[in-house]
Amino acid sequence: MTSMSPDRDAYRRPTRPTMRDVAALAGVGIKTVSRVVNREDNVSPEMEARVRDAAEKLGYRPNLTASHLRRGDGRTATIGLLLEDVANPFSAAVLRAVENVSSARGVQVLIASLDEDPARERELARTLIDRQVDGLIIAPTGRDQSYLIGEQRAGTPIVFVDREPRLIEADAVVSTNHEGALTAVEHLTLRGHRRIAYLGDAPSIMTAKQRFEGYLRALENVGGELVPELVHHDVGTVDAAYAATTRLLGATDPPTALFASQNLVTIGATKGLHRFGRQSEVALVGFDDFSLADILKPGISVVAQEPTEMGRLAARLLFARLDGDGTPAQTHLIPTRLIERGSGELPPG
Amino acid sequence: MTSMSPDRDAYRRPTRPTMRDVAALAGVGIKTVSRVVNREDNVSPEMEARVRDAAEKLGYRPNLTASHLRRGDGRTATIGLLLEDVANPFSAAVLRAVENVSSARGVQVLIASLDEDPARERELARTLIDRQVDGLIIAPTGRDQSYLIGEQRAGTPIVFVDREPRLIEADAVVSTNHEGALTAVEHLTLRGHRRIAYLGDAPSIMTAKQRFEGYLRALENVGGELVPELVHHDVGTVDAAYAATTRLLGATDPPTALFASQNLVTIGATKGLHRFGRQSEVALVGFDDFSLADILKPGISVVAQEPTEMGRLAARLLFARLDGDGTPAQTHLIPTRLIERGSGELPPG
DNA sequence: CTGAAAGCGCTTACAG
DNA sequence: CTGAAAGCGCTTACAG
């Protein structure tokens, strides 16, 4: 005999031993090997020893993919996680929390970044479902997730994180975006600021829109009016925020305070302020906390989110569905928390 | 007829339509459905239309898991990625780079964090391989990866990233740890520092050991001697580094400079220096760059790594193996780069 | 251009 | 306690 499973010599990938090979070497039926591999009862110690020896000798490893295909529940012990950008600290914290909950259950996580591309969102969601993930956690980027209704009905639970579902009913875990932004900007108006600039993502992104509306509400509450020159939408990166801040500071009538609607934007704004030495003159409150915000001079005041808590809850909700939870879908609001560190407490010019 | 694939009504998961269901509805053979789904040639437009209609009507989605099982090459278009902690910015950057290369090839990424737990490393590596990943990229935590030799021989290519393989020959992509640390500490000795503290991970971690050796070499080069009180091993988190820095600063004969051997440690040391207002007196050079290091006062000088480049190269090497590359395994050294920002240029007290 | 039969590696459902 | 047969959803290898 020259090789196991001889028919497969033509394939590029070297042959791996199968249960059949182990059974043949041990001189037992394939079902007995299956029993030993799966630690089922009703195997004599002698049989078990023979099977284990043979498996060891061949370097046998079970093919989980084949096993899942045949198993009754159709489960693969894999979930999919679609986030904006896994390299963003917020997304990375969500990912890590989801991983922790999943790994405690022996479930693996397939991840992908969407980069604000709705076409990519649909394609990746479909691909993951076609790969038989047991469930999906998604921070959607498009304005319509109705394409997931069929999958949901077909039994794949879907949980939204960070951003709410649109045109589909599903569990969701999101920050109190409107209230958080309102709190942040009120913190500035309370100190007398009226010329408060807004820096944030395109309002097509729901969270950005909600935060912008919180900003508007805070202005309204003090009878302030929207000053178009102070509003910068489509600012979603460190560089864009830096550039926008530079422009704002160079204007004839610059703002006395900035509200930055997400972590990268806050960092870019901070860099802009430092670049022109204005960090102790122009106030700044950011949405979402970030590393070292407390060490800068002044410290950066933020409305902090709870990405770890959000990821953990999203994963728990998903597994609850997989465990049979049939209660109506619900949106879970995770409160934000104002952290005063100095930059948000600076008085107007 | 009340349901498709009637035998499966007993299972918890609602039934999904299969190729058989589509074939039955379209009134064609299952192989014709397979041809249409896989966009093979030799299908009449009429047949194709009937199949597409039926698939659409049923909401049919192909089961990629079953497809992979039967396909000749045994590939699943999935790779595994095992990193220290996906929430660490270094790991997150590696992950994102691997994802970019993979997604361009239509390959999905299964990720997991190892948390410096060798048992977890072995278990997760095995699990991923049992799930039929096409290849594995790993930043190992244990001191022995010989357990992977069998898998490697059986055809699963393995590429190491950040940390070199031990007791197995495989491709690797690592930073010039020794040289980088040497450069960092020489940068300090050149300015006259002799009492230079070391803060870093347990030397059982190869990269930490190499960086520590670079530190030692730099001291030797100026005839300096190792001062045990200045060496803090087993410092791997922000909090631990903060605590160690606090102790160092409170000593009767404190160091004039610090070398921090990774990003979290540098951040913790920075916090410690700021806490006691010593950031402009005690010099600091960190290994691995981090966000906002340039905005702090003084800016934090670092020896920067290239996590994005490392992840990209690791993924490319893996796919080259999958494409048949049979050249000997090689370790690729990615140079580090000293960035002067102020903290590393402070003179000795 | 089309489809029936066999099989991927495993588990289920039985029979002994 | 053990194992032969059938089948998970699909593709391969053929035959027409």
Short mmCIF file of C-alpha atoms in Angstrom, two decimals, chain A:
data_model
loop_
_atom_site.label_atom_id
_atom_site.label_comp_id
_atom_site.label_asym_id
_atom_site.label_seq_id
_atom_site.Cartn_x
_atom_site.Cartn_y
_atom_site.Cartn_z
CA MET A 1 0.00 0.00 0.00
CA THR A 2 1.47 3.31 -1.05
CA SER A 3 -0.99 5.86 0.23
CA MET A 4 -4.21 6.30 2.11
CA SER A 5 -7.37 7.10 0.21
CA PRO A 6 -5.51 6.39 -3.03
CA ASP A 7 -8.07 8.01 -5.31
CA ARG A 8 -7.04 11.42 -4.20
CA ASP A 9 -3.43 11.41 -5.34
CA ALA A 10 -4.28 13.66 -8.24
CA TYR A 11 -5.26 16.57 -6.00
CA ARG A 12 -2.77 19.22 -5.11
CA ARG A 13 -3.33 19.08 -1.39
CA PRO A 14 -1.68 16.14 0.30
CA THR A 15 -4.10 13.57 1.52
CA ARG A 16 -5.20 13.66 5.14
CA PRO A 17 -6.27 10.50 6.91
CA THR A 18 -10.01 10.10 7.31
CA MET A 19 -12.13 8.13 9.71
CA ARG A 20 -12.13 5.36 7.15
CA ASP A 21 -8.35 5.18 7.26
CA VAL A 22 -8.37 5.05 11.03
CA ALA A 23 -11.08 2.40 11.02
CA ALA A 24 -9.15 0.29 8.53
CA LEU A 25 -5.93 0.48 10.53
CA ALA A 26 -7.70 -0.26 13.80
CA GLY A 27 -9.71 -3.03 12.20
CA VAL A 28 -13.03 -1.60 13.39
CA GLY A 29 -16.09 -0.03 11.83
CA ILE A 30 -16.09 3.66 10.98
CA LYS A 31 -18.90 4.27 13.45
CA THR A 32 -16.71 3.08 16.28
CA VAL A 33 -14.09 5.59 15.31
CA SER A 34 -16.78 8.25 15.29
CA ARG A 35 -17.81 7.23 18.78
CA VAL A 36 -14.29 7.47 20.11
CA VAL A 37 -13.58 10.79 18.41
CA ASN A 38 -16.79 12.25 19.80
CA ARG A 39 -16.32 10.72 23.22
CA GLU A 40 -19.63 8.89 23.08
CA ASP A 41 -20.48 6.20 25.59
CA ASN A 42 -20.73 2.52 24.93
CA VAL A 43 -17.27 1.85 23.60
CA SER A 44 -15.23 -0.90 25.21
CA PRO A 45 -11.90 0.25 26.64
CA GLU A 46 -10.15 -2.16 24.32
CA MET A 47 -11.80 -0.77 21.20
CA GLU A 48 -11.14 2.74 22.35
CA ALA A 49 -7.45 2.03 22.84
CA ARG A 50 -7.13 0.50 19.39
CA VAL A 51 -8.86 3.44 17.76
CA ARG A 52 -6.80 5.99 19.66
CA ASP A 53 -3.58 4.24 18.71
CA ALA A 54 -4.53 4.14 15.06
CA ALA A 55 -5.62 7.78 15.07
CA GLU A 56 -2.39 8.81 16.74
CA LYS A 57 -0.30 6.79 14.35
CA LEU A 58 -1.94 8.37 11.32
CA GLY A 59 -2.08 11.86 12.77
CA TYR A 60 -5.83 11.79 12.33
CA ARG A 61 -7.78 15.01 12.83
CA PRO A 62 -11.55 15.16 12.49
CA ASN A 63 -13.03 17.21 9.67
CA LEU A 64 -15.37 19.54 11.53
CA THR A 65 -16.78 20.85 8.31
CA ALA A 66 -18.06 17.43 7.31
CA SER A 67 -19.29 16.78 10.81
CA HIS A 68 -21.33 19.98 10.86
CA LEU A 69 -22.85 19.16 7.50
CA ARG A 70 -24.35 15.95 8.74
CA ARG A 71 -25.28 16.96 12.26
CA GLY A 72 -28.94 17.50 12.93
CA ASP A 73 -28.95 21.06 14.12
CA GLY A 74 -26.99 22.34 11.14
CA ARG A 75 -24.81 24.40 13.42
CA THR A 76 -21.20 25.19 12.57
CA ALA A 77 -20.13 26.84 15.85
CA THR A 78 -19.09 29.87 13.83
CA ILE A 79 -20.54 33.36 13.82
CA GLY A 80 -19.89 36.28 11.51
CA LEU A 81 -18.95 39.76 12.68
CA LEU A 82 -19.07 42.70 10.29
CA LEU A 83 -17.62 45.96 11.57
CA GLU A 84 -16.74 49.31 10.12
CA ASP A 85 -12.97 48.80 10.41
CA VAL A 86 -11.40 46.30 12.75
CA ALA A 87 -8.35 48.55 13.09
CA ASN A 88 -10.45 51.33 14.66
CA PRO A 89 -10.12 51.10 18.45
CA PHE A 90 -13.89 51.20 18.91
CA SER A 91 -14.44 48.30 16.51
CA ALA A 92 -11.47 46.42 17.92
CA ALA A 93 -12.95 46.62 21.43
CA VAL A 94 -16.31 45.38 20.16
CA LEU A 95 -14.55 42.55 18.35
CA ARG A 96 -12.59 41.52 21.39
CA ALA A 97 -15.72 41.44 23.54
CA VAL A 98 -17.60 39.36 20.99
CA GLU A 99 -14.66 37.01 20.77
CA ASN A 100 -14.58 36.55 24.54
CA VAL A 101 -18.24 35.59 24.75
CA SER A 102 -17.96 33.33 21.71
CA SER A 103 -14.81 31.52 22.69
CA ALA A 104 -16.32 30.68 26.07
CA ARG A 105 -18.88 28.71 24.05
CA GLY A 106 -16.36 27.19 21.69
CA VAL A 107 -17.62 29.34 18.85
CA GLN A 108 -15.24 30.85 16.29
CA VAL A 109 -15.58 34.33 14.79
CA LEU A 110 -15.30 35.24 11.11
CA ILE A 111 -14.62 38.95 10.81
CA ALA A 112 -14.61 41.52 8.04
CA SER A 113 -14.43 45.31 7.71
CA LEU A 114 -17.05 47.17 5.69
CA ASP A 115 -15.31 50.53 5.17
CA GLU A 116 -18.64 52.34 4.75
CA ASP A 117 -19.35 50.43 1.57
CA PRO A 118 -22.97 49.22 1.38
CA ALA A 119 -22.25 46.89 -1.54
CA ARG A 120 -19.49 45.29 0.47
CA GLU A 121 -21.86 44.95 3.40
CA ARG A 122 -24.41 42.99 1.37
CA GLU A 123 -21.81 40.83 -0.29
CA LEU A 124 -20.02 39.94 2.93
CA ALA A 125 -23.21 39.30 4.85
CA ARG A 126 -24.35 36.95 2.09
CA THR A 127 -21.01 35.20 1.89
CA LEU A 128 -20.89 34.59 5.62
CA ILE A 129 -24.42 33.23 5.61
CA ASP A 130 -23.63 31.00 2.64
CA ARG A 131 -20.73 29.73 4.71
CA GLN A 132 -23.28 28.62 7.26
CA VAL A 133 -22.47 30.89 10.14
CA ASP A 134 -24.88 30.25 12.99
CA GLY A 135 -25.53 33.96 13.39
CA LEU A 136 -24.40 37.40 12.38
CA ILE A 137 -23.44 40.52 14.33
CA ILE A 138 -23.28 43.57 12.15
CA ALA A 139 -22.55 47.29 12.33
CA PRO A 140 -24.25 48.10 9.05
CA THR A 141 -23.15 50.81 6.68
CA GLY A 142 -26.02 50.84 4.19
CA ARG A 143 -29.42 52.42 4.61
CA ASP A 144 -31.36 49.23 4.09
CA GLN A 145 -30.85 45.80 5.62
CA SER A 146 -34.08 44.31 4.29
CA TYR A 147 -31.91 41.98 2.23
CA LEU A 148 -31.35 40.08 5.47
CA ILE A 149 -35.02 39.39 6.17
CA GLY A 150 -34.99 36.14 4.25
CA GLU A 151 -31.91 34.88 6.08
CA GLN A 152 -33.41 35.87 9.39
CA ARG A 153 -36.60 33.95 8.61
CA ALA A 154 -34.55 31.00 7.44
CA GLY A 155 -33.12 30.78 10.92
CA THR A 156 -29.95 32.84 11.06
CA PRO A 157 -30.28 35.26 13.97
CA ILE A 158 -28.90 38.73 13.30
CA VAL A 159 -27.90 41.27 15.92
CA PHE A 160 -27.00 44.86 15.13
CA VAL A 161 -24.29 46.63 17.06
CA ASP A 162 -23.36 50.32 17.12
CA ARG A 163 -25.88 51.11 14.36
CA GLU A 164 -29.56 50.33 14.29
CA PRO A 165 -31.18 48.11 11.68
CA ARG A 166 -33.11 49.74 8.88
CA LEU A 167 -36.14 48.19 7.18
CA ILE A 168 -35.74 45.02 9.20
CA GLU A 169 -36.66 44.14 12.76
CA ALA A 170 -33.77 42.76 14.77
CA ASP A 171 -32.01 43.01 18.10
CA ALA A 172 -29.71 45.98 18.37
CA VAL A 173 -27.18 47.39 20.82
CA VAL A 174 -26.45 51.07 20.30
CA SER A 175 -25.14 54.04 22.24
CA THR A 176 -27.44 56.88 23.22
CA ASN A 177 -26.12 58.93 20.36
CA HIS A 178 -28.56 61.79 20.43
CA GLU A 179 -28.49 62.19 24.19
CA GLY A 180 -24.72 61.79 24.37
CA ALA A 181 -24.13 64.50 21.79
CA LEU A 182 -26.68 66.71 23.48
CA THR A 183 -24.86 66.28 26.79
CA ALA A 184 -21.52 67.02 25.18
CA VAL A 185 -22.65 70.22 23.51
CA GLU A 186 -24.71 71.37 26.50
CA HIS A 187 -21.56 70.98 28.52
CA LEU A 188 -20.11 73.66 26.24
CA THR A 189 -23.15 75.94 26.13
CA LEU A 190 -23.34 75.86 29.92
CA ARG A 191 -19.92 77.46 29.99
CA GLY A 192 -21.14 80.17 27.69
CA HIS A 193 -19.98 78.84 24.34
CA ARG A 194 -22.20 79.79 21.41
CA ARG A 195 -19.87 79.50 18.44
CA ILE A 196 -19.49 75.74 18.60
CA ALA A 197 -18.22 73.94 15.52
CA TYR A 198 -19.43 70.48 14.50
CA LEU A 199 -17.07 67.94 12.94
CA GLY A 200 -18.51 64.59 11.95
CA ASP A 201 -19.19 61.87 9.44
CA ALA A 202 -21.62 62.11 6.57
CA PRO A 203 -25.18 62.33 7.91
CA SER A 204 -26.06 59.31 5.78
CA ILE A 205 -24.48 57.39 8.64
CA MET A 206 -27.25 57.12 11.20
CA THR A 207 -25.04 57.53 14.23
CA ALA A 208 -23.49 60.67 12.76
CA LYS A 209 -26.93 62.04 11.99
CA GLN A 210 -28.16 61.36 15.51
CA ARG A 211 -25.12 63.00 17.02
CA PHE A 212 -25.53 66.00 14.74
CA GLU A 213 -29.15 66.29 15.83
CA GLY A 214 -28.02 66.23 19.45
CA TYR A 215 -25.67 69.08 18.61
CA LEU A 216 -28.51 71.02 17.00
CA ARG A 217 -30.81 70.42 19.94
CA ALA A 218 -28.23 71.74 22.40
CA LEU A 219 -27.87 74.89 20.33
CA GLU A 220 -31.63 75.35 20.13
CA ASN A 221 -31.91 74.92 23.87
CA VAL A 222 -29.93 78.11 24.38
CA GLY A 223 -31.60 79.93 21.51
CA GLY A 224 -28.54 79.55 19.38
CA GLU A 225 -28.71 79.29 15.64
CA LEU A 226 -26.96 77.01 13.21
CA VAL A 227 -23.92 78.67 11.66
CA PRO A 228 -23.25 76.82 8.41
CA GLU A 229 -19.56 77.77 8.33
CA LEU A 230 -19.11 75.97 11.64
CA VAL A 231 -20.61 72.69 10.46
CA HIS A 232 -18.30 70.19 8.79
CA HIS A 233 -19.93 67.00 7.61
CA ASP A 234 -18.13 64.23 5.72
CA VAL A 235 -15.26 64.37 8.17
CA GLY A 236 -14.46 60.79 9.14
CA THR A 237 -10.70 60.44 9.41
CA VAL A 238 -7.88 61.91 11.44
CA ASP A 239 -6.57 63.75 8.40
CA ALA A 240 -9.95 65.16 7.37
CA ALA A 241 -10.59 66.35 10.92
CA TYR A 242 -7.15 67.93 11.09
CA ALA A 243 -7.78 69.77 7.83
CA ALA A 244 -11.23 70.94 8.90
CA THR A 245 -9.90 72.15 12.23
CA THR A 246 -7.15 74.04 10.47
CA ARG A 247 -9.70 75.79 8.28
CA LEU A 248 -11.92 76.63 11.25
CA LEU A 249 -9.05 78.10 13.24
CA GLY A 250 -7.94 80.22 10.30
CA ALA A 251 -11.36 81.79 9.74
CA THR A 252 -11.99 85.45 10.49
CA ASP A 253 -14.48 84.60 13.19
CA PRO A 254 -13.32 81.21 14.53
CA PRO A 255 -15.35 79.01 16.87
CA THR A 256 -14.70 79.10 20.61
CA ALA A 257 -15.40 75.38 20.90
CA LEU A 258 -15.46 72.17 18.86
CA PHE A 259 -17.65 69.10 19.06
CA ALA A 260 -16.06 66.08 17.40
CA SER A 261 -18.50 63.27 16.68
CA GLN A 262 -16.18 60.23 16.83
CA ASN A 263 -12.78 59.08 18.07
CA LEU A 264 -10.70 59.61 14.92
CA VAL A 265 -12.25 63.02 14.40
CA THR A 266 -11.46 64.02 17.97
CA ILE A 267 -7.87 62.94 17.48
CA GLY A 268 -7.61 64.93 14.25
CA ALA A 269 -9.14 67.99 15.91
CA THR A 270 -6.72 67.63 18.79
CA LYS A 271 -3.81 67.52 16.39
CA GLY A 272 -5.11 70.61 14.63
CA LEU A 273 -5.44 72.54 17.87
CA HIS A 274 -1.95 71.53 18.98
CA ARG A 275 -0.50 72.37 15.59
CA PHE A 276 -1.58 75.97 16.02
CA GLY A 277 -1.04 76.08 19.76
CA ARG A 278 -4.71 76.74 20.38
CA GLN A 279 -5.46 73.72 22.56
CA SER A 280 -5.88 75.86 25.68
CA GLU A 281 -8.02 78.49 24.00
CA VAL A 282 -10.53 76.57 21.95
CA ALA A 283 -12.66 74.10 23.89
CA LEU A 284 -13.18 70.54 22.62
CA VAL A 285 -15.50 67.72 23.53
CA GLY A 286 -15.32 64.46 21.64
CA PHE A 287 -17.78 61.61 21.23
CA ASP A 288 -16.13 58.25 22.12
CA ASP A 289 -13.11 57.95 24.36
CA PHE A 290 -9.59 57.14 23.22
CA SER A 291 -6.24 56.14 24.64
CA LEU A 292 -4.12 58.93 26.18
CA ALA A 293 -6.95 61.46 26.13
CA ASP A 294 -6.21 61.88 29.84
CA ILE A 295 -2.50 62.62 29.42
CA LEU A 296 -2.73 65.38 26.86
CA LYS A 297 -2.55 68.98 28.08
CA PRO A 298 -5.31 69.87 28.46
CA GLY A 299 -6.89 66.44 28.84
CA ILE A 300 -9.56 65.80 26.25
CA SER A 301 -13.10 65.78 27.61
CA VAL A 302 -15.26 63.19 25.98
CA VAL A 303 -18.60 61.51 26.04
CA ALA A 304 -17.42 57.93 26.41
CA GLN A 305 -19.09 54.91 24.84
CA GLU A 306 -18.87 51.38 26.16
CA PRO A 307 -17.66 49.32 23.21
CA THR A 308 -16.75 46.33 25.35
CA GLU A 309 -20.15 46.26 26.98
CA MET A 310 -21.80 46.68 23.59
CA GLY A 311 -19.89 43.80 22.04
CA ARG A 312 -20.56 41.56 25.00
CA LEU A 313 -24.27 42.29 25.03
CA ALA A 314 -24.59 41.85 21.26
CA ALA A 315 -22.94 38.45 21.50
CA ARG A 316 -25.11 37.43 24.43
CA LEU A 317 -28.25 38.42 22.56
CA LEU A 318 -27.14 36.42 19.56
CA PHE A 319 -26.48 33.30 21.61
CA ALA A 320 -29.78 33.73 23.43
CA ARG A 321 -31.51 33.60 20.04
CA LEU A 322 -29.52 30.52 19.13
CA ASP A 323 -30.59 28.99 22.42
CA GLY A 324 -34.21 29.46 21.43
CA ASP A 325 -35.13 32.91 22.73
CA GLY A 326 -38.21 33.89 20.78
CA THR A 327 -39.08 37.19 22.41
CA PRO A 328 -39.66 40.24 20.18
CA ALA A 329 -36.61 42.03 18.85
CA GLN A 330 -35.45 44.89 20.98
CA THR A 331 -33.05 47.82 20.78
CA HIS A 332 -30.76 48.12 23.78
CA LEU A 333 -29.50 51.61 24.50
CA ILE A 334 -26.12 51.82 26.18
CA PRO A 335 -25.70 55.13 28.00
CA THR A 336 -22.73 57.34 27.34
CA ARG A 337 -20.81 59.04 30.09
CA LEU A 338 -19.31 62.54 30.15
CA ILE A 339 -15.69 62.61 31.29
CA GLU A 340 -14.31 66.05 32.14
CA ARG A 341 -10.59 66.35 31.58
CA GLY A 342 -10.00 69.99 30.78
CA SER A 343 -10.55 70.61 27.09
CA GLY A 344 -14.30 70.73 27.51
CA GLU A 345 -14.14 73.08 30.49
CA LEU A 346 -12.27 75.88 28.78
CA PRO A 347 -14.27 79.15 28.76
CA PRO A 348 -15.15 80.96 25.54
CA GLY A 349 -12.39 83.21 24.16
#
